[in-house]
mmCIF file of C-alpha atoms in Angstrom:
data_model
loop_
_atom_site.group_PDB
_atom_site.id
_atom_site.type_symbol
_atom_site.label_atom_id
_atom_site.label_comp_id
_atom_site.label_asym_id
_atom_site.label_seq_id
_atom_site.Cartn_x
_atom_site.Cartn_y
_atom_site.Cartn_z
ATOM 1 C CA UNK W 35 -32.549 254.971 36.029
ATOM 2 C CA UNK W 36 -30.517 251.815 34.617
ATOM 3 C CA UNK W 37 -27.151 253.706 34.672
ATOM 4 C CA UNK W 38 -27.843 254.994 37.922
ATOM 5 C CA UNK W 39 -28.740 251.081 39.078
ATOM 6 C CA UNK W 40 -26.045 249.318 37.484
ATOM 7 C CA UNK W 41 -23.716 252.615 39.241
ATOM 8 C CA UNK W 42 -25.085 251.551 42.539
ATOM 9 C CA UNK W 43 -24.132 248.299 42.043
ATOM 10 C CA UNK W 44 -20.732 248.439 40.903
ATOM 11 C CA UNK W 45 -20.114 250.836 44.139
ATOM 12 C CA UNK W 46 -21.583 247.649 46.428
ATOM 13 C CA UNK W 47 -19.437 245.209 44.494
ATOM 14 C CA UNK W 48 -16.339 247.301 45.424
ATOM 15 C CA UNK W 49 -17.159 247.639 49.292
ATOM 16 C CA UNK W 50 -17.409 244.496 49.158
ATOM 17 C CA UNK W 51 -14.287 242.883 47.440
ATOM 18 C CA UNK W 52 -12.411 245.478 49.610
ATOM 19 C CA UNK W 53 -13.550 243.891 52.564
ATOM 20 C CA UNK W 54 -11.067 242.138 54.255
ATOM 21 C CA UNK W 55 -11.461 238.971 57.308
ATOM 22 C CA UNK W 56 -7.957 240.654 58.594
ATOM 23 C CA UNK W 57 -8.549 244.688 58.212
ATOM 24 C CA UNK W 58 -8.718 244.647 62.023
ATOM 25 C CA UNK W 59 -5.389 242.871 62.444
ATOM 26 C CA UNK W 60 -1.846 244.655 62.500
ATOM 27 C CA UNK W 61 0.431 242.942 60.312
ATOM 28 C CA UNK W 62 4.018 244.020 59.902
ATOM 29 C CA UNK W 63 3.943 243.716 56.051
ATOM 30 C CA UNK W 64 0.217 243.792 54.786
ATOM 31 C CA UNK W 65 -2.576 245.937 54.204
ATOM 32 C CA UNK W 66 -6.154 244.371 53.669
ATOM 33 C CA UNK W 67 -5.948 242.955 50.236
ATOM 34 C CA UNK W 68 -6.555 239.501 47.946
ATOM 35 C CA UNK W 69 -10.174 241.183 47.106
ATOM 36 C CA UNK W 70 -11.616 240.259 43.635
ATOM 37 C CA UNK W 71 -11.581 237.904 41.223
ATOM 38 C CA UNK W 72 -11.770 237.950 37.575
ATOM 39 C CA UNK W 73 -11.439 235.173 35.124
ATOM 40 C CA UNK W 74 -11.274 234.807 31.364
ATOM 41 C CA UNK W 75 -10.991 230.906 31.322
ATOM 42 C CA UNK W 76 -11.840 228.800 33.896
ATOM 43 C CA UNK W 77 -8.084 228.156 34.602
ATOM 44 C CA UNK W 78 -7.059 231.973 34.848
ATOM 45 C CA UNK W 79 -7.740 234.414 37.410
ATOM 46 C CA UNK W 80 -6.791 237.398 39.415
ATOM 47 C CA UNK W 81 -6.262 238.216 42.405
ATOM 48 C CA UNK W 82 -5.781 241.868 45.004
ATOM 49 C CA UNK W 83 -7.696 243.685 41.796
ATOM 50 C CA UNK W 84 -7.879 246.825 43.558
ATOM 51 C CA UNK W 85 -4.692 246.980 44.986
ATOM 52 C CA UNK W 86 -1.119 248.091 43.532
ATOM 53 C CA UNK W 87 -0.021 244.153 43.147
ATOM 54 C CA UNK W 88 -2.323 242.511 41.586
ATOM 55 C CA UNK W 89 -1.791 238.462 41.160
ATOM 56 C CA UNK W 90 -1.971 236.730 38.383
ATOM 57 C CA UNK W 91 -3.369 232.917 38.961
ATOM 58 C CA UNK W 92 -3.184 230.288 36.396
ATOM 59 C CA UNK W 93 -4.615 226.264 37.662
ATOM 60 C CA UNK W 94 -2.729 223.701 36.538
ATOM 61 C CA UNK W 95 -5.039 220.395 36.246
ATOM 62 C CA UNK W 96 -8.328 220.261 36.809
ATOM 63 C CA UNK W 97 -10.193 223.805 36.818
ATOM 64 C CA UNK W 98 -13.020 222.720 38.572
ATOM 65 C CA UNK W 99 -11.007 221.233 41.553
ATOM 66 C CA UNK W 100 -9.534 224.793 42.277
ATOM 67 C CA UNK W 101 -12.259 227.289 43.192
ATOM 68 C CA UNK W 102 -11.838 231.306 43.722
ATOM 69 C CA UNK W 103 -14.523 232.455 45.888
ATOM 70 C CA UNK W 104 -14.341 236.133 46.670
ATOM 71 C CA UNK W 105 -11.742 236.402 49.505
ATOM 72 C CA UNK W 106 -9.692 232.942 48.964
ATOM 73 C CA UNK W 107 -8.256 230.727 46.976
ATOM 74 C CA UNK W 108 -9.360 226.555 47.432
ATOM 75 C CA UNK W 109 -6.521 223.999 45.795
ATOM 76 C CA UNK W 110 -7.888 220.899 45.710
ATOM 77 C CA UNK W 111 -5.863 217.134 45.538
ATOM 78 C CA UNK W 112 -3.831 216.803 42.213
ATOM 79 C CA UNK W 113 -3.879 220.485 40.866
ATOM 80 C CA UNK W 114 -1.268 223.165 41.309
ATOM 81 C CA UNK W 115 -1.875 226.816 40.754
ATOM 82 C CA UNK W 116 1.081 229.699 39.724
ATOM 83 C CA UNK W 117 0.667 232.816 41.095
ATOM 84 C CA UNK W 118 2.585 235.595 40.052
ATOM 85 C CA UNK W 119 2.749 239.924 39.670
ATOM 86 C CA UNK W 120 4.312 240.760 36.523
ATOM 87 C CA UNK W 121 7.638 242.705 37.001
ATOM 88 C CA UNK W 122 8.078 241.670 40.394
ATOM 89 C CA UNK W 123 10.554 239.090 41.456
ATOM 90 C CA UNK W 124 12.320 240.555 44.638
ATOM 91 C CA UNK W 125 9.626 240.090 46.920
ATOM 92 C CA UNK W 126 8.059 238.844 49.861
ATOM 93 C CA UNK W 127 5.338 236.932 49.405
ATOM 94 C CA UNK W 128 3.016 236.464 52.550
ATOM 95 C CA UNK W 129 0.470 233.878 52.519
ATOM 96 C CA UNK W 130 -2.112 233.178 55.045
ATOM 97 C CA UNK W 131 -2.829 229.039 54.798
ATOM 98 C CA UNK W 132 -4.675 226.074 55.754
ATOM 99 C CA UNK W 133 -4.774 222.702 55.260
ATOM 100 C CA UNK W 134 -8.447 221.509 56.211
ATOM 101 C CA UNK W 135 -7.253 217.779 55.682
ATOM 102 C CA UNK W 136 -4.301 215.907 54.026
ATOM 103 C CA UNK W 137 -0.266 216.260 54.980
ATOM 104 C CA UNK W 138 0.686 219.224 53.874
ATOM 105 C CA UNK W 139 1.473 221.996 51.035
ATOM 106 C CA UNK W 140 4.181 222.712 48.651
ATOM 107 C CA UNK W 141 5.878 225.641 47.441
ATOM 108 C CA UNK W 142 7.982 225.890 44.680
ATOM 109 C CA UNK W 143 9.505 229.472 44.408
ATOM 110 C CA UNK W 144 12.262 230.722 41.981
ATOM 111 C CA UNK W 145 10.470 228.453 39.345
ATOM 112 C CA UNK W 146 10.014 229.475 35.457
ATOM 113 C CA UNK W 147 6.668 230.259 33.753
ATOM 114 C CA UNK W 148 8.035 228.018 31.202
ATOM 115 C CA UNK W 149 9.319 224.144 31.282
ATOM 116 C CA UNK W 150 8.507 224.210 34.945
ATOM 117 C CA UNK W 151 8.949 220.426 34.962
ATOM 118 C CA UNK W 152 12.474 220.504 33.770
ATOM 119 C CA UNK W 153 13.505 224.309 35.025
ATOM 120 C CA UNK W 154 15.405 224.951 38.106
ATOM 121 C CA UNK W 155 13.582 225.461 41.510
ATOM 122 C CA UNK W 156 13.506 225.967 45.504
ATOM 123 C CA UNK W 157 10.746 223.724 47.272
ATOM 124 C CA UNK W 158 9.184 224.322 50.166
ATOM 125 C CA UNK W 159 7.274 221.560 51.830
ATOM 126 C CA UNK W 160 5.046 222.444 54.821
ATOM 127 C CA UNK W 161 3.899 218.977 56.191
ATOM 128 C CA UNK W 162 2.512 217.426 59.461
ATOM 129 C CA UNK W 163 5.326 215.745 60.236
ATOM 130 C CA UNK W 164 7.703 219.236 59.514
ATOM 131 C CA UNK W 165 9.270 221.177 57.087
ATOM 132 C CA UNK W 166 12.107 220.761 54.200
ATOM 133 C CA UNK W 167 13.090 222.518 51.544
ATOM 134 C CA UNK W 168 15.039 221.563 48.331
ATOM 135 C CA UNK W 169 16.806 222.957 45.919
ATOM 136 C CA UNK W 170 16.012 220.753 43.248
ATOM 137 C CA UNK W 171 16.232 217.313 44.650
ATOM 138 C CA UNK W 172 18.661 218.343 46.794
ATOM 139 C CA UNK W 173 17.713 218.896 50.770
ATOM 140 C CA UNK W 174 18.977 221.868 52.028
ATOM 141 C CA UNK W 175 17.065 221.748 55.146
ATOM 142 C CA UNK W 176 15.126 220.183 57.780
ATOM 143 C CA UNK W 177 13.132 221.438 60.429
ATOM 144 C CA UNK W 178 10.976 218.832 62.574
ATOM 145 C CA UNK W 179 9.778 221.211 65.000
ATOM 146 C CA UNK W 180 8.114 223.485 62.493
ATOM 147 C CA UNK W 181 5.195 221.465 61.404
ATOM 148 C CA UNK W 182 1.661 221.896 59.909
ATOM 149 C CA UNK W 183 -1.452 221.254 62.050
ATOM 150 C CA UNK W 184 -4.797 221.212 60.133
ATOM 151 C CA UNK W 185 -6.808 222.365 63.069
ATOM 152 C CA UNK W 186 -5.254 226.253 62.233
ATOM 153 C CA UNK W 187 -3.791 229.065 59.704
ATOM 154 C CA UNK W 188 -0.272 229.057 59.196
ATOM 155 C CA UNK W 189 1.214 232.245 57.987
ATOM 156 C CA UNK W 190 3.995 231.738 55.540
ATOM 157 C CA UNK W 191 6.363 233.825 54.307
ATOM 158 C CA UNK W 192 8.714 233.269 51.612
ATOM 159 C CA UNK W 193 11.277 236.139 50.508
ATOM 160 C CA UNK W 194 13.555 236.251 47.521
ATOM 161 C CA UNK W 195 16.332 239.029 47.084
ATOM 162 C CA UNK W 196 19.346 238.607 44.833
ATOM 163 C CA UNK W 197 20.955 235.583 46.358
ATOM 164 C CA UNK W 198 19.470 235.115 49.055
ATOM 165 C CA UNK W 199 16.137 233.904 50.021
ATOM 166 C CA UNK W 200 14.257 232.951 53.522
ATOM 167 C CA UNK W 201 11.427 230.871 54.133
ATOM 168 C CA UNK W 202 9.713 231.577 57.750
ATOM 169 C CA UNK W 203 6.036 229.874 58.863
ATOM 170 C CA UNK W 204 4.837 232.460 61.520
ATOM 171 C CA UNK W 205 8.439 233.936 64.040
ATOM 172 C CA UNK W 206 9.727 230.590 63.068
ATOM 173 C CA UNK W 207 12.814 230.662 60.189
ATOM 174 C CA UNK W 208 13.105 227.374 57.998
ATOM 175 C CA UNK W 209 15.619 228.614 56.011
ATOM 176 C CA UNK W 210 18.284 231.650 55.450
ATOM 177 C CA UNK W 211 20.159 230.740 52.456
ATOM 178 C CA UNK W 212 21.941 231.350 49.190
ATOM 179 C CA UNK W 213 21.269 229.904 46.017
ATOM 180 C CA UNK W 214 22.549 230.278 42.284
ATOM 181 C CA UNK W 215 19.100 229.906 40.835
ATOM 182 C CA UNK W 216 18.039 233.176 39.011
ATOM 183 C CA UNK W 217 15.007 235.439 40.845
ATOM 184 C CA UNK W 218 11.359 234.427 38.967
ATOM 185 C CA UNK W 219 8.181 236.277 39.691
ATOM 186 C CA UNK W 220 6.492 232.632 39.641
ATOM 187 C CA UNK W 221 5.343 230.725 42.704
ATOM 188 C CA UNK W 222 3.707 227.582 42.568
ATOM 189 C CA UNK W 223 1.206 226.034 45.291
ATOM 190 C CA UNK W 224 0.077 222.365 45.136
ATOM 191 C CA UNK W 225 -1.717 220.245 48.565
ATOM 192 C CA UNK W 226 -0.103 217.138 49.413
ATOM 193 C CA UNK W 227 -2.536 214.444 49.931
ATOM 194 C CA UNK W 228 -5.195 216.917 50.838
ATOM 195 C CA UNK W 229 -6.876 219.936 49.756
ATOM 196 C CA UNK W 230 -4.940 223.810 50.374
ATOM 197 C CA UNK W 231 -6.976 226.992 51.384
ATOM 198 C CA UNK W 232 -5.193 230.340 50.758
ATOM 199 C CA UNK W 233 -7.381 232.659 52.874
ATOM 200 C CA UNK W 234 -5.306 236.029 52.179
ATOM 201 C CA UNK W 235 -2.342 236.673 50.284
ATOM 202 C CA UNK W 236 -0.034 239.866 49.040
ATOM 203 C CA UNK W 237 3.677 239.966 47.287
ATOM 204 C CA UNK W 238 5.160 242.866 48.534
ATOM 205 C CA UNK W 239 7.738 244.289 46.882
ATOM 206 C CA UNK W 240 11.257 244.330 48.995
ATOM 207 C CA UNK W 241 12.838 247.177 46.404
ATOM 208 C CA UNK W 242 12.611 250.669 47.540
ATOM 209 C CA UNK W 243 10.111 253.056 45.939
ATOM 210 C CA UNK W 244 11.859 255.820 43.961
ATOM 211 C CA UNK W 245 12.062 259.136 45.310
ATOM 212 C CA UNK W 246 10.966 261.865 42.824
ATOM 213 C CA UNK W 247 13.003 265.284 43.390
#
């Protein structure tokens, strides 16, 4: 009767991560996902656990001021969290974001696991009054009209293959560009001023499946 129990429970706990806020939505790139959560520290988690990409979280300050609840992920002030799917660094990575209050989130993509402080980078800032992004400290763009508003969910998408990388917040493109810093499976998400609620995310991966003759 116990095994049977703890069987019956296990089956609700999987409806239930599986669940998704979006499954009635259709989205170019997803599929219902960011279900589950694991942890073996308080800083460490996971993310997607019963789907093909799973993400790898790891908080960066203090681990009480970034929460996992079931379907999102909560950043608050001061902390930064790396996500990142082992083997997988050509990718489009497709958050779903808002920023209850504050000015704004920051990306920074193409980032090591290691020496992050001192290791190459691309940031993206996503801020009230618009949107930049650096390589480095260097601006490589600008973009006033594309701006954050804390009354709604911004879908972000940033993309990484060889060279070239894009960075687009809903039909809108920030950036097309090049850069010489090497592919990382690493992204990095930190609020500005504020507090940062991931409500779904997914990397998908832009290399073609292989074909089995």
């Amino acid at each position: 009767m116990k095994k049977v129990s703890v069987l019956w429970m296990l089956v609700l706990f999987f409806l239930y991560s599986c669940c998704s806020p979006r499954g009635n939505e259709s989205l170019p790139l997803l599929t219902p996902n960011f279900r589950g959560y694991v942890g073996s520290a308080p800083e460490f988690f996971l993310l997607n656990c019963f789907y093909e990409n799973n993400i790898l979280g790891e908080i960066f300050g203090n681990p009480d001021s970034a929460v996992v609840p079931n379907n999102m992920l909560i950043i608050g002030e001061g902390n930064r969290v790396s996500l990142v799917c082992p083997g997988l660094n050509t990718m489009d990575a497709d958050f779903y974001v808002k920023v209850p209050y504050g000015d704004g989130v920051r990306f920074y993509f193409r980032a090591s696991g290691k020496d992050f402080e001192i290791s190459p980078k691309l940031i993206f800032e996503f801020t009230k009054q618009g949107s930049k992004v650096f390589e480095n400290r260097r601006l490589l763009a600008a973009v006033d009209s594309v701006k954050l508003s804390n009354e709604k969910v911004s879908r972000i998408f940033i993309q990484n293959e060889g060279e070239v990388f894009h960075v687009i917040v809903g039909i809108d493109t920030v950036l097309q560009g090049r850069t010489k810093i090497p592919l990382s499976e690493y992204i990095y998400v930190e609020p500005i001023n504020g507090k940062v609620i991931i409500e779904d995310v997914y990397f998908y991966d832009l290399l073609p499946s292989p074909r089995w003759n």
